[in-house]
């Protein structure tokens, strides 16, 4: 049982939960994720850790309301408990001094990007961050990202904030302007796919953090398998970050829809009950 | 043991050997395939159990015990059943086994105790149904309400940890707590029991039966910590700093193998671990639970082991019209328990033997809709002693499938070996141990079960747990 000690609404559908998890707060590193189960009947869902306070013993989780499980979590408030939280899982981001880092975050992908940006900055890199979303309401953690970035570029699909356009437009502008040594992309699979295609064109090493479907998160089930460089890898133990230029994003996108019909049914049942 | 001498005299051996082995009563196949959660075997009645127990000759040299990886005193518990002292029989089981109700259900007795039974070896007759009797005694005790808690030595205050909560760890924990140690079992999942919970289906091993055995350990003083991944949530060094002096790593063979053939990553193709975990651990077959499971009309399960049987029979229960086992060798080489294959047949499972998948096909949405298999033939025996399957060139043909479960084996879970750099690991990823002591290259770290064996049985894992407990005890006492 892990208590929620803080809940911050970023938008109607996105919120940050600060959750009591002292062990994980101490052992987690940028890039790690946790698996949570909201209640007895809940799914096990992976959530990337957006930050942690080892002194207070808390971790930050940013959640977008999508299906049944995220909706259930979204309904919880300060003082409520999440039944199970396990982690930290996955391999931590390889943080080093590379020179200039271009960090591209789309939607809620900005949350897991935050600790990575912070770590790269602390390692002495010049960090340029791009925060992209459909519209102004969905831009999250701007102040926090600014704190650890030399420059922040905001991109919105509808132009309601920052520059109108996709994350790739902002990224290409930076790449043409100055030398970028490494890139990191976190967000929806399609966004990562196109960011990866762009950086491949400019031969910039790029890591993407994948959000595959998982059950246990410890290598046991293989639901999260992904093709990287022609080999099957497990996102949970081999990832979640991989060399973006080697990832078969089209396969990933198809696999993310593997339970779409079942999820739709479950969502309908859930909405009827509530 | 005067009572046993008396009992031996009651019926002449000749008469005993003329009795016929009792058959395990089971649910009608037509009925049971509608229920994921009802046990197939319904258990012996008191009369059946006593009659079966009286077949046992109480041999002077009981070879059956040698066939048991945890050395249960088989004739003693069987004779208690003949005598009608069922609770004593259960107590006898618990002297050396932490999980009698489990073993009575899932052990491959035909390869172990029953294979070395006097009837099998000397009389060429059906062995005493030791497994059925074990289950009877354990079930009788549980249902009687008089569950005995084995005696434990006074606490010695020495903290030891087991990593993983499957059969190896539970068996280890049972022995260590009896010796007076302060035992904590760490489990990564939200449920204690490991493969007994996520892997073996309800129709073969109900979770509530596993829970009773775990509760028994809890009453003996074993502590269980769930949602805790040793090596991740806390390191071994962290735990040492918290006072743990030795560890038993039994983190299992939790890494499913795939065949790496074209199309294997299409949707609708999943590992048996995923399929069974969704259904068994996450209750995905029930609408009340949020976790989904794919249901297929034409389900192919690849493999011939117990996990393959569990998967294919689960598919049948979840509504498959055709549920097919595809196995590259013949029936004789199937590693599954004889009883499971027999039950699967009764339930209308199709067996496509001497066939191997080579490619999968999918519809426009990336969902599997067919597979290509090739026929095989058998050649000379390989290292496992089984005849090697050989491809029959040009024998490929296609079958329509909408769900495929891959049950071709598992590899050791890499979490611990990857977190503990000094640990010696084989090229297969299993932890290397001294076979006698189960001690690894790190003296305070012992290991057993599938992380050492790479995919074996519940009972062999339990045997490892016992062995590790005995040698860890010796190691820790030697340090004092």
XYZ file of C-alpha atoms in Angstrom:
754
model
C 0.000 0.000 0.000
C 1.489 3.294 -1.090
C -0.131 6.521 -0.012
C -0.678 9.465 -2.336
C 0.765 12.513 -0.574
C 0.183 15.069 -3.299
C -1.858 15.348 -6.476
C -1.392 18.169 -8.977
C -3.733 18.512 -11.921
C -1.865 19.603 -15.034
C -4.975 19.495 -17.172
C -8.338 17.797 -17.253
C -6.654 14.566 -18.256
C -3.138 14.801 -16.893
C -2.078 14.815 -13.250
C 1.031 14.358 -11.170
C 0.857 12.022 -8.189
C 3.474 12.186 -5.474
C 3.470 8.714 -3.947
C 5.038 7.402 -0.761
C 7.611 4.773 -1.803
C 10.774 5.269 0.296
C 12.806 2.350 -1.048
C 12.136 3.232 -4.673
C 12.792 6.921 -4.012
C 16.261 5.964 -2.815
C 17.167 3.414 -5.474
C 15.632 4.852 -8.648
C 17.688 6.546 -11.355
C 16.639 8.583 -14.401
C 14.968 6.334 -16.970
C 13.563 3.844 -14.452
C 9.901 2.992 -14.236
C 7.503 1.354 -11.781
C 4.574 -1.011 -12.184
C 1.477 -0.140 -10.241
C -1.821 -1.850 -9.536
C -4.504 0.523 -8.321
C -6.799 -2.007 -6.637
C -7.532 -5.733 -6.304
C -9.140 -5.889 -9.723
C -6.717 -3.569 -11.445
C -4.201 -4.177 -14.181
C -0.493 -3.927 -13.656
C 0.544 -0.825 -15.572
C 4.010 0.608 -16.158
C 4.628 4.276 -15.343
C 7.929 6.020 -15.779
C 9.220 7.811 -12.704
C 9.145 11.571 -13.261
C 11.131 12.445 -10.156
C 11.837 11.421 -6.592
C 12.618 12.852 -3.186
C 14.835 10.372 -1.341
C 14.582 12.372 1.895
C 10.797 12.490 1.970
C 10.690 9.020 0.453
C 8.377 9.880 -2.407
C 8.292 9.356 -6.160
C 6.456 11.387 -8.802
C 4.218 9.707 -11.338
C 2.524 11.587 -14.156
C -0.598 9.981 -15.509
C -2.771 10.670 -18.506
C -6.359 9.461 -18.305
C -6.743 6.979 -21.165
C -8.229 3.591 -20.339
C -9.793 1.966 -17.305
C -6.651 1.661 -15.211
C -5.422 5.210 -15.688
C -8.953 6.498 -15.075
C -9.107 4.572 -11.793
C -5.778 6.016 -10.710
C -6.904 9.469 -11.772
C -9.855 9.234 -9.397
C -7.594 8.791 -6.373
C -6.783 11.766 -4.177
C -4.379 12.818 -1.440
C -4.534 10.291 1.410
C -5.738 7.447 -0.820
C -3.556 4.424 -1.434
C -2.310 2.678 -4.532
C -2.478 -1.043 -3.734
C 0.828 -2.083 -5.298
C 3.874 -0.159 -6.458
C 6.972 -2.085 -7.483
C 10.263 -0.885 -8.849
C 12.466 0.672 -9.902
C 12.380 -1.323 -13.128
C 14.244 -1.181 -16.405
C 17.732 0.017 -17.186
C 18.678 3.524 -16.121
C 19.546 6.110 -18.749
C 23.240 6.174 -19.661
C 24.124 9.654 -18.384
C 27.455 11.082 -19.518
C 28.999 14.277 -20.819
C 28.265 14.181 -24.539
C 28.341 17.888 -25.325
C 24.999 19.143 -26.542
C 21.878 17.101 -25.813
C 18.605 17.629 -27.614
C 15.726 16.343 -25.483
C 12.407 15.950 -27.292
C 9.336 15.304 -25.169
C 5.819 14.839 -26.482
C 2.675 15.019 -24.310
C 3.084 13.173 -21.010
C 6.457 11.937 -22.280
C 7.819 15.183 -20.875
C 7.412 13.743 -17.374
C 9.902 10.858 -17.687
C 12.134 13.225 -19.675
C 12.462 15.590 -16.718
C 14.866 13.520 -14.567
C 16.900 12.662 -17.663
C 17.240 16.331 -18.622
C 18.236 17.144 -15.054
C 20.878 14.412 -15.012
C 22.362 15.403 -18.372
C 22.542 19.008 -17.260
C 24.234 18.039 -14.004
C 26.716 15.944 -16.010
C 27.878 19.139 -17.715
C 25.999 19.009 -21.005
C 24.408 21.859 -22.884
C 20.748 20.804 -22.872
C 18.150 22.009 -25.345
C 14.661 20.766 -24.571
C 11.660 20.700 -26.825
C 8.284 20.311 -25.195
C 5.554 19.435 -27.645
C 1.827 18.820 -27.299
C -1.409 19.136 -29.205
C -2.311 22.411 -27.494
C -1.345 24.761 -24.672
C -3.353 22.871 -22.018
C -1.336 19.738 -22.630
C 2.066 21.364 -22.196
C 3.365 20.110 -18.823
C 6.308 20.676 -16.495
C 7.585 23.683 -18.450
C 9.121 25.436 -15.411
C 10.793 22.253 -14.201
C 12.272 21.514 -17.623
C 13.459 25.146 -17.909
C 15.319 24.789 -14.637
C 17.608 22.136 -16.157
C 17.789 23.328 -19.757
C 19.904 25.942 -21.486
C 17.039 26.534 -23.867
C 13.436 25.399 -24.064
C 11.386 25.342 -27.239
C 7.634 24.911 -27.006
C 5.779 23.400 -29.954
C 2.003 22.986 -30.220
C 0.057 21.357 -33.058
C -2.493 24.178 -33.077
C -0.155 27.066 -32.316
C -1.985 27.933 -29.086
C 1.365 28.249 -27.306
C 4.976 28.521 -28.441
C 5.593 27.760 -32.069
C 2.975 26.086 -34.216
C 4.192 22.745 -35.523
C 5.352 19.280 -34.580
C 8.273 18.395 -32.358
C 10.314 17.504 -35.442
C 10.061 21.077 -36.791
C 11.604 22.425 -33.591
C 14.239 19.705 -33.565
C 15.285 20.309 -37.156
C 15.605 24.027 -36.475
C 18.056 23.297 -33.636
C 19.998 20.691 -35.603
C 20.472 23.071 -38.536
C 21.534 25.834 -36.208
C 24.138 24.066 -34.099
C 25.931 20.802 -33.453
C 23.837 18.334 -31.502
C 25.796 15.390 -30.095
C 22.960 13.253 -28.808
C 19.207 13.223 -28.829
C 16.620 11.685 -26.548
C 12.975 11.248 -27.564
C 10.133 10.367 -25.222
C 6.478 10.523 -26.092
C 3.857 8.837 -28.254
C 5.297 6.127 -30.529
C 4.505 8.093 -33.695
C 6.272 11.162 -32.342
C 9.350 9.094 -31.477
C 9.287 7.439 -34.878
C 9.456 10.751 -36.741
C 11.977 12.257 -34.351
C 14.123 9.195 -34.942
C 13.809 9.454 -38.719
C 14.903 13.081 -38.493
C 17.961 12.485 -36.322
C 18.920 9.491 -38.441
C 19.069 11.839 -41.424
C 21.550 13.963 -39.496
C 23.302 10.930 -37.975
C 22.731 12.040 -34.400
C 22.739 9.142 -31.903
C 19.258 8.976 -30.421
C 17.660 7.105 -27.552
C 13.924 6.555 -27.386
C 12.111 5.456 -24.222
C 9.359 2.999 -25.129
C 5.959 2.569 -23.558
C 5.170 -1.030 -24.528
C 2.348 -3.104 -23.084
C 3.557 -5.004 -20.023
C 2.196 -7.361 -17.414
C 4.879 -8.182 -14.854
C 7.656 -5.778 -15.863
C 10.417 -8.203 -14.806
C 11.065 -10.076 -18.041
C 8.589 -12.805 -17.360
C 5.814 -12.341 -19.894
C 7.324 -10.981 -23.085
C 4.293 -8.799 -23.883
C 6.642 -5.836 -24.243
C 8.813 -7.344 -26.948
C 10.093 -4.985 -29.570
C 12.367 -5.429 -32.584
C 15.630 -3.557 -32.236
C 18.165 -3.981 -35.006
C 16.334 -7.093 -36.168
C 16.479 -8.770 -32.745
C 13.596 -9.213 -30.340
C 14.192 -7.317 -27.108
C 12.088 -6.974 -23.972
C 11.278 -3.351 -23.142
C 11.041 -4.093 -19.420
C 14.507 -5.538 -18.846
C 16.500 -4.617 -21.949
C 14.964 -1.122 -22.089
C 12.906 0.967 -21.785
C 15.462 3.013 -23.742
C 16.881 1.752 -27.024
C 18.859 3.094 -29.945
C 15.997 4.816 -31.745
C 17.507 4.297 -35.192
C 17.335 0.519 -34.679
C 13.769 0.338 -33.353
C 11.005 -1.032 -35.579
C 8.493 1.683 -34.664
C 5.841 0.417 -37.077
C 5.806 -2.927 -35.300
C 5.719 -1.148 -31.932
C 2.710 0.913 -33.014
C 0.839 -2.209 -34.149
C 1.725 -4.019 -30.930
C 0.496 -1.107 -28.797
C -2.916 -1.747 -30.338
C -2.809 -5.461 -29.532
C -5.558 -5.283 -26.948
C -7.483 -2.333 -28.429
C -10.749 -4.241 -28.811
C -10.566 -5.675 -25.279
C -9.647 -2.269 -23.864
C -12.587 -0.648 -25.617
C -14.984 -3.186 -24.104
C -13.466 -2.770 -20.655
C -13.748 0.981 -20.927
C -17.412 0.763 -21.882
C -18.077 -1.487 -18.900
C -16.173 0.893 -16.645
C -18.060 3.968 -17.864
C -21.372 2.188 -17.339
C -20.463 1.428 -13.738
C -19.416 4.969 -12.946
C 7.158 -48.518 14.985
C 5.092 -51.315 16.487
C 1.872 -50.071 14.951
C 3.346 -50.579 11.498
C 4.423 -54.129 12.290
C 0.888 -54.820 13.486
C -0.553 -53.254 10.362
C 1.701 -55.287 8.088
C 0.345 -58.492 9.623
C -3.288 -57.525 9.113
C -3.308 -58.266 5.391
C -1.087 -60.800 3.644
C 1.273 -59.308 1.074
C -0.099 -61.637 -1.569
C -3.526 -60.206 -0.984
C -2.228 -56.642 -1.063
C -0.557 -57.143 -4.409
C -3.753 -58.467 -5.940
C -5.587 -55.207 -5.283
C -6.057 -52.861 -8.215
C -4.724 -49.286 -8.163
C -7.468 -46.796 -7.321
C -8.358 -44.356 -10.053
C -8.506 -40.657 -9.223
C -12.107 -39.471 -9.568
C -12.387 -36.569 -11.957
C -14.935 -34.122 -13.318
C -16.669 -35.046 -16.568
C -14.613 -33.539 -19.419
C -17.688 -32.118 -21.153
C -18.539 -30.193 -17.999
C -15.093 -29.181 -16.829
C -14.063 -27.485 -20.076
C -16.601 -24.792 -19.263
C -14.850 -23.799 -16.047
C -11.404 -22.292 -15.795
C -11.505 -22.440 -12.007
C -12.777 -25.929 -11.207
C -10.350 -28.668 -10.382
C -10.294 -31.610 -12.756
C -9.261 -34.180 -10.155
C -11.758 -34.272 -7.338
C -9.713 -36.301 -4.845
C -9.958 -39.758 -3.320
C -12.689 -40.613 -0.809
C -11.678 -41.924 2.623
C -12.514 -45.487 1.556
C -10.577 -45.170 -1.706
C -7.575 -43.711 0.083
C -7.487 -46.444 2.721
C -7.883 -49.146 0.133
C -5.081 -47.687 -1.987
C -2.875 -47.249 1.077
C -3.292 -50.911 1.938
C -1.685 -51.860 -1.376
C 1.616 -50.504 -0.033
C 3.752 -53.359 1.267
C 5.649 -51.145 3.752
C 8.891 -52.484 2.286
C 11.887 -53.035 4.543
C 13.924 -51.042 2.062
C 11.552 -48.341 0.788
C 13.036 -47.332 -2.563
C 10.165 -44.895 -3.152
C 11.796 -42.436 -0.703
C 14.917 -42.379 -2.871
C 12.747 -41.256 -5.773
C 11.475 -38.245 -3.831
C 13.551 -35.059 -4.154
C 12.451 -33.906 -0.694
C 12.752 -37.385 0.886
C 9.226 -37.667 2.233
C 8.868 -40.699 4.509
C 6.423 -42.257 2.078
C 5.634 -45.617 3.696
C 5.088 -43.917 7.054
C 2.490 -41.467 5.735
C 0.842 -44.124 3.565
C 0.546 -46.503 6.481
C -0.963 -43.755 8.643
C -3.641 -43.453 5.960
C -4.262 -47.204 6.021
C -4.551 -46.958 9.797
C -7.056 -44.102 9.509
C -4.762 -41.571 11.233
C -5.051 -39.021 8.453
C -3.821 -36.039 10.464
C -0.706 -37.995 11.414
C -0.190 -38.744 7.732
C -0.328 -35.024 6.975
C 2.141 -34.288 9.769
C 4.538 -36.827 8.309
C 4.400 -35.053 4.954
C 5.153 -31.727 6.579
C 8.271 -33.088 8.263
C 10.120 -32.665 4.986
C 7.760 -30.928 2.557
C 6.489 -27.380 2.823
C 3.872 -27.926 0.124
C 2.221 -31.363 0.320
C -1.141 -30.318 -1.150
C 0.736 -28.769 -4.064
C 3.053 -31.719 -4.697
C 0.181 -34.175 -4.510
C -1.248 -32.322 -7.488
C 1.636 -31.301 -9.687
C 4.561 -33.674 -9.101
C 5.494 -36.019 -11.951
C 5.178 -38.994 -9.601
C 5.459 -41.430 -12.493
C 9.054 -40.278 -12.923
C 9.881 -40.127 -9.208
C 8.488 -41.972 -6.173
C 6.095 -44.104 -8.197
C 8.842 -44.995 -10.651
C 10.922 -46.475 -7.828
C 7.971 -48.141 -6.052
C 8.379 -51.890 -5.464
C 5.304 -52.544 -7.621
C 6.837 -50.774 -10.611
C 10.326 -52.126 -10.226
C 9.837 -55.686 -9.049
C 6.242 -56.660 -9.805
C 5.760 -54.777 -13.098
C 2.409 -53.657 -11.768
C 0.823 -50.230 -11.313
C 2.639 -48.465 -8.484
C 0.935 -47.376 -5.288
C -0.783 -44.052 -6.103
C 1.554 -42.111 -3.830
C 0.673 -38.751 -5.370
C -3.059 -39.260 -4.947
C -2.506 -40.326 -1.336
C -0.307 -37.334 -0.616
C -3.014 -35.049 -1.912
C -5.615 -36.936 0.125
C -3.730 -36.486 3.396
C -2.996 -32.805 2.787
C -6.566 -32.063 1.712
C -7.995 -34.019 4.631
C -5.987 -31.982 7.085
C -6.895 -28.667 5.477
C -10.590 -29.478 5.411
C -10.567 -30.892 8.951
C -9.813 -27.494 10.443
C -6.994 -29.052 12.478
C -4.071 -27.812 10.441
C -0.911 -28.581 12.351
C 1.883 -26.071 12.454
C 5.262 -27.833 12.473
C 7.436 -27.189 15.493
C 10.179 -24.612 15.117
C 13.406 -24.272 17.076
C 13.770 -21.238 19.350
C 14.820 -18.158 17.369
C 18.567 -17.789 16.851
C 18.106 -14.214 15.625
C 20.067 -14.778 12.418
C 18.434 -13.041 9.462
C 18.337 -14.828 6.118
C 16.461 -13.953 2.934
C 14.910 -15.903 0.098
C 14.603 -14.151 -3.230
C 11.443 -15.145 -5.062
C 8.493 -16.943 -3.492
C 8.083 -19.989 -5.679
C 8.413 -23.627 -4.591
C 12.200 -23.521 -4.066
C 11.984 -20.542 -1.723
C 8.959 -21.818 0.167
C 10.688 -25.125 0.763
C 13.878 -23.322 1.838
C 11.904 -21.021 4.140
C 10.129 -23.953 5.770
C 13.387 -25.695 6.644
C 15.186 -22.540 7.816
C 12.348 -21.396 10.066
C 12.304 -24.881 11.644
C 16.009 -24.416 12.410
C 15.277 -21.145 14.219
C 16.334 -18.574 11.619
C 14.612 -15.238 11.023
C 13.410 -15.807 7.446
C 12.130 -13.169 5.020
C 10.879 -14.082 1.550
C 11.013 -11.277 -1.030
C 8.645 -11.458 -4.002
C 8.635 -9.200 -7.064
C 4.971 -9.705 -7.909
C 1.974 -8.655 -5.844
C 1.189 -12.282 -4.923
C 3.264 -14.844 -3.051
C 3.717 -18.255 -4.655
C 5.630 -17.678 -7.873
C 4.877 -20.148 -10.638
C 2.314 -21.879 -8.409
C 0.214 -18.712 -8.721
C 1.011 -17.148 -12.074
C 1.747 -20.328 -13.986
C -0.220 -23.385 -12.946
C -3.941 -22.940 -13.686
C -6.760 -23.166 -11.182
C -8.136 -26.336 -12.767
C -4.909 -28.102 -11.814
C -3.867 -26.253 -8.659
C -6.329 -23.849 -7.015
C -4.687 -20.705 -5.650
C -6.492 -21.066 -2.335
C -4.680 -24.349 -1.750
C -1.345 -22.644 -2.346
C -2.404 -19.899 0.061
C -3.120 -22.385 2.845
C 0.406 -23.776 2.560
C 1.851 -20.253 2.519
C -0.229 -19.370 5.582
C 1.203 -22.369 7.328
C 4.710 -21.016 6.740
C 3.563 -17.595 7.933
C 2.280 -19.161 11.145
C 5.664 -20.772 11.610
C 7.109 -17.264 11.495
C 8.230 -16.767 7.891
C 7.863 -13.142 6.760
C 6.732 -12.336 3.237
C 7.462 -9.041 1.487
C 5.704 -8.523 -1.835
C 6.418 -5.927 -4.547
C 10.109 -6.072 -3.743
C 12.775 -6.838 -6.313
C 16.054 -7.748 -4.672
C 18.775 -6.115 -6.730
C 16.467 -3.279 -7.780
C 14.250 -2.091 -4.930
C 17.229 -2.686 -2.671
C 20.611 -4.181 -3.434
C 22.142 -7.194 -1.722
C 24.503 -4.755 -0.002
C 21.541 -2.736 1.294
C 20.029 -5.900 2.715
C 23.328 -6.982 4.238
C 23.507 -3.588 5.932
C 20.031 -4.326 7.282
C 21.340 -7.485 8.912
C 20.713 -10.255 6.388
C 23.618 -12.682 6.606
C 22.832 -15.059 3.752
C 20.561 -15.286 0.730
C 18.838 -18.032 -1.183
C 18.204 -16.886 -4.736
C 15.349 -18.720 -6.410
C 14.196 -16.127 -8.874
C 13.016 -18.670 -11.391
C 13.150 -19.164 -15.097
C 11.081 -16.140 -15.770
C 12.197 -15.301 -19.283
C 10.089 -16.820 -22.046
C 11.798 -18.233 -25.101
C 10.541 -17.528 -28.563
C 11.517 -19.311 -31.762
C 12.669 -16.240 -33.705
C 10.728 -17.144 -36.817
C 9.120 -14.648 -39.225
C 5.939 -13.006 -37.965
C 6.386 -14.045 -34.329
C 5.811 -10.493 -33.081
C 2.370 -10.191 -34.664
C -0.444 -9.484 -32.261
C -2.145 -12.606 -31.039
C 1.136 -14.470 -30.580
C 2.220 -14.567 -26.985
C 4.320 -16.518 -24.555
C 2.679 -19.086 -22.314
C 3.987 -16.994 -19.405
C 1.994 -13.988 -20.596
C -1.119 -15.997 -21.407
C -1.139 -17.908 -18.127
C -0.179 -14.871 -16.028
C -3.050 -12.867 -17.438
C -5.523 -15.644 -16.670
C -4.118 -17.065 -13.431
C -2.562 -14.097 -11.652
C -4.594 -11.232 -13.109
C -7.951 -13.057 -13.424
C -8.256 -11.774 -16.965
C -10.923 -14.321 -17.876
C -13.325 -12.596 -15.486
C -15.130 -9.443 -16.649
C -14.833 -8.014 -13.153
C -11.076 -7.689 -13.530
C -9.445 -5.022 -15.672
C -6.696 -7.093 -17.296
C -7.699 -8.301 -20.768
C -6.907 -11.636 -22.387
C -7.188 -12.521 -26.064
C -9.702 -15.247 -26.823
C -9.219 -17.369 -29.896
C -11.463 -19.690 -31.870
C -8.505 -21.540 -33.380
C -5.723 -21.649 -30.862
C -2.327 -23.221 -31.462
C -0.025 -23.897 -28.541
C 3.575 -24.606 -29.446
C 5.352 -27.105 -27.187
C 4.856 -30.414 -25.417
C 5.536 -29.682 -21.758
C 3.269 -29.090 -18.790
C 3.096 -25.378 -19.566
C 1.920 -26.146 -23.084
C -0.791 -28.450 -21.683
C -1.823 -25.792 -19.161
C -2.059 -23.195 -21.938
C -3.990 -25.307 -24.420
C -6.480 -26.469 -21.798
C -6.913 -22.871 -20.656
C -7.641 -21.843 -24.252
C -10.293 -24.564 -24.473
C -11.904 -23.297 -21.289
C -11.887 -19.724 -22.605
C -13.994 -20.808 -25.565
C -11.648 -22.098 -28.261
C -13.367 -24.293 -30.857
C -10.065 -25.830 -31.859
C -7.230 -25.965 -29.380
C -4.180 -27.633 -30.863
C -0.863 -28.739 -29.455
C 1.903 -28.402 -32.025
C 4.962 -30.364 -30.952
C 8.013 -31.217 -32.987
C 8.546 -34.690 -31.572
C 6.130 -37.577 -31.061
C 3.832 -38.271 -28.152
C 6.410 -40.471 -26.461
C 8.930 -37.665 -26.102
C 6.472 -35.155 -24.658
C 7.871 -33.867 -21.370
C 4.404 -33.209 -19.907
C 3.058 -35.351 -17.088
C 1.195 -38.357 -18.435
C -1.935 -37.344 -16.564
C -1.983 -33.875 -18.142
C -1.742 -35.278 -21.657
C -4.476 -37.758 -20.832
C -6.721 -35.011 -19.428
C -6.052 -32.801 -22.435
C -7.110 -35.616 -24.762
C -10.308 -36.171 -22.816
C -11.054 -32.487 -23.188
C -10.865 -32.593 -26.965
C -7.431 -31.052 -27.390
C -5.963 -31.870 -30.805
C -2.379 -33.063 -31.033
C -0.345 -32.155 -34.034
C 2.832 -34.103 -33.347
C 5.978 -34.126 -35.443
C 5.195 -30.625 -36.648
C 7.037 -27.356 -36.157
C 6.010 -23.751 -36.927
C 8.162 -21.927 -39.454
C 6.229 -18.708 -40.107
C 3.184 -16.725 -39.036
C 0.808 -14.622 -41.135
C -1.359 -11.685 -40.119
C -4.329 -9.666 -41.313
C -4.156 -5.986 -42.288
C -4.251 -4.982 -38.606
C -1.220 -7.041 -37.724
C -3.255 -9.745 -35.938
C -2.197 -13.329 -36.571
C -4.520 -15.281 -38.881
C -2.449 -18.231 -39.992
C 0.713 -20.194 -39.574
C 2.938 -22.438 -41.637
C 4.176 -25.668 -40.134
C 6.579 -28.247 -41.431
C 6.516 -31.939 -40.719
C 9.275 -33.585 -38.781
C 10.562 -37.097 -38.371
C 12.664 -38.595 -35.602
C 16.347 -39.398 -35.899
C 18.983 -40.590 -33.452
C 18.710 -39.716 -29.738
C 20.243 -36.355 -28.747
C 21.895 -35.217 -25.519
C 18.543 -35.333 -23.692
C 18.180 -38.992 -24.652
C 15.129 -38.220 -26.754
C 15.134 -38.852 -30.485
C 16.162 -35.768 -32.391
C 13.504 -34.201 -34.628
C 14.546 -33.812 -38.275
C 12.842 -31.571 -40.817
C 11.030 -33.249 -43.700
C 11.895 -30.918 -46.568
C 9.011 -29.695 -48.694
C 6.403 -30.768 -46.141
C 5.139 -27.284 -45.228
C 1.440 -26.558 -45.011
C -0.694 -23.795 -43.540
C -3.299 -23.761 -40.791
C -5.719 -21.022 -39.794
C -5.160 -19.723 -36.270
C -6.244 -16.572 -34.459
C -4.252 -17.053 -31.263
C -0.857 -18.661 -30.771
C 0.733 -19.432 -27.416
C 4.441 -20.165 -27.497
C 5.424 -22.639 -24.768
C 8.840 -23.785 -25.947
C 10.601 -23.216 -22.670
C 11.990 -20.491 -20.496
C 15.391 -19.038 -19.761
C 16.659 -17.963 -16.346
C 15.498 -14.560 -15.219
C 18.460 -12.213 -15.832
C 17.597 -9.638 -13.152
C 19.786 -10.981 -10.336
C 22.786 -12.053 -12.451
C 22.789 -8.624 -14.128
C 22.667 -6.795 -10.790
C 25.362 -8.859 -9.060
C 28.422 -8.577 -11.248
C 30.678 -10.942 -9.251
C 28.180 -13.787 -9.494
C 29.328 -16.681 -11.672
C 26.785 -17.448 -14.345
C 26.789 -20.160 -17.031
C 26.562 -19.381 -20.723
C 22.840 -20.141 -20.487
C 22.422 -17.502 -17.805
C 21.850 -19.937 -14.952
C 23.577 -19.266 -11.644
C 26.472 -21.677 -11.130
C 26.395 -23.496 -7.807
C 28.140 -26.361 -6.094
C 25.641 -29.172 -6.691
C 26.102 -30.576 -3.213
C 25.682 -27.330 -1.312
C 23.827 -25.030 -3.747
C 26.386 -22.373 -2.823
C 27.290 -19.889 -5.579
C 30.595 -18.169 -6.292
C 29.610 -15.676 -3.578
C 29.804 -17.598 -0.282
C 26.761 -16.034 1.394
C 24.651 -16.464 -1.714
C 22.976 -19.810 -2.376
C 20.699 -20.540 -5.306
C 18.252 -23.168 -6.478
C 15.231 -23.966 -8.579
C 14.913 -22.837 -12.180
C 17.481 -20.020 -11.883
C 19.995 -22.874 -11.478
C 18.289 -25.590 -13.509
C 16.854 -23.441 -16.274
C 13.341 -24.873 -16.296
C 12.472 -27.962 -14.297
C 9.728 -29.057 -11.921
C 8.179 -27.821 -8.696
C 9.520 -30.757 -6.745
C 13.104 -30.474 -7.997
C 13.011 -26.801 -7.020
C 11.777 -27.836 -3.578
C 14.588 -30.345 -3.279
C 17.061 -27.554 -4.044
C 15.462 -25.402 -1.372
C 15.954 -28.125 1.213
C 19.546 -28.746 0.174
C 20.356 -25.038 0.257
C 18.783 -24.675 3.695
C 20.890 -27.503 5.111
C 24.151 -26.160 3.713
C 23.382 -22.519 4.521
C 22.745 -23.654 8.101
C 26.123 -25.367 8.161
C 27.794 -22.314 6.596
C 26.260 -19.847 9.077
C 26.979 -22.049 12.102
C 30.559 -22.493 10.895
C 31.009 -18.729 10.878
C 30.099 -18.381 14.534
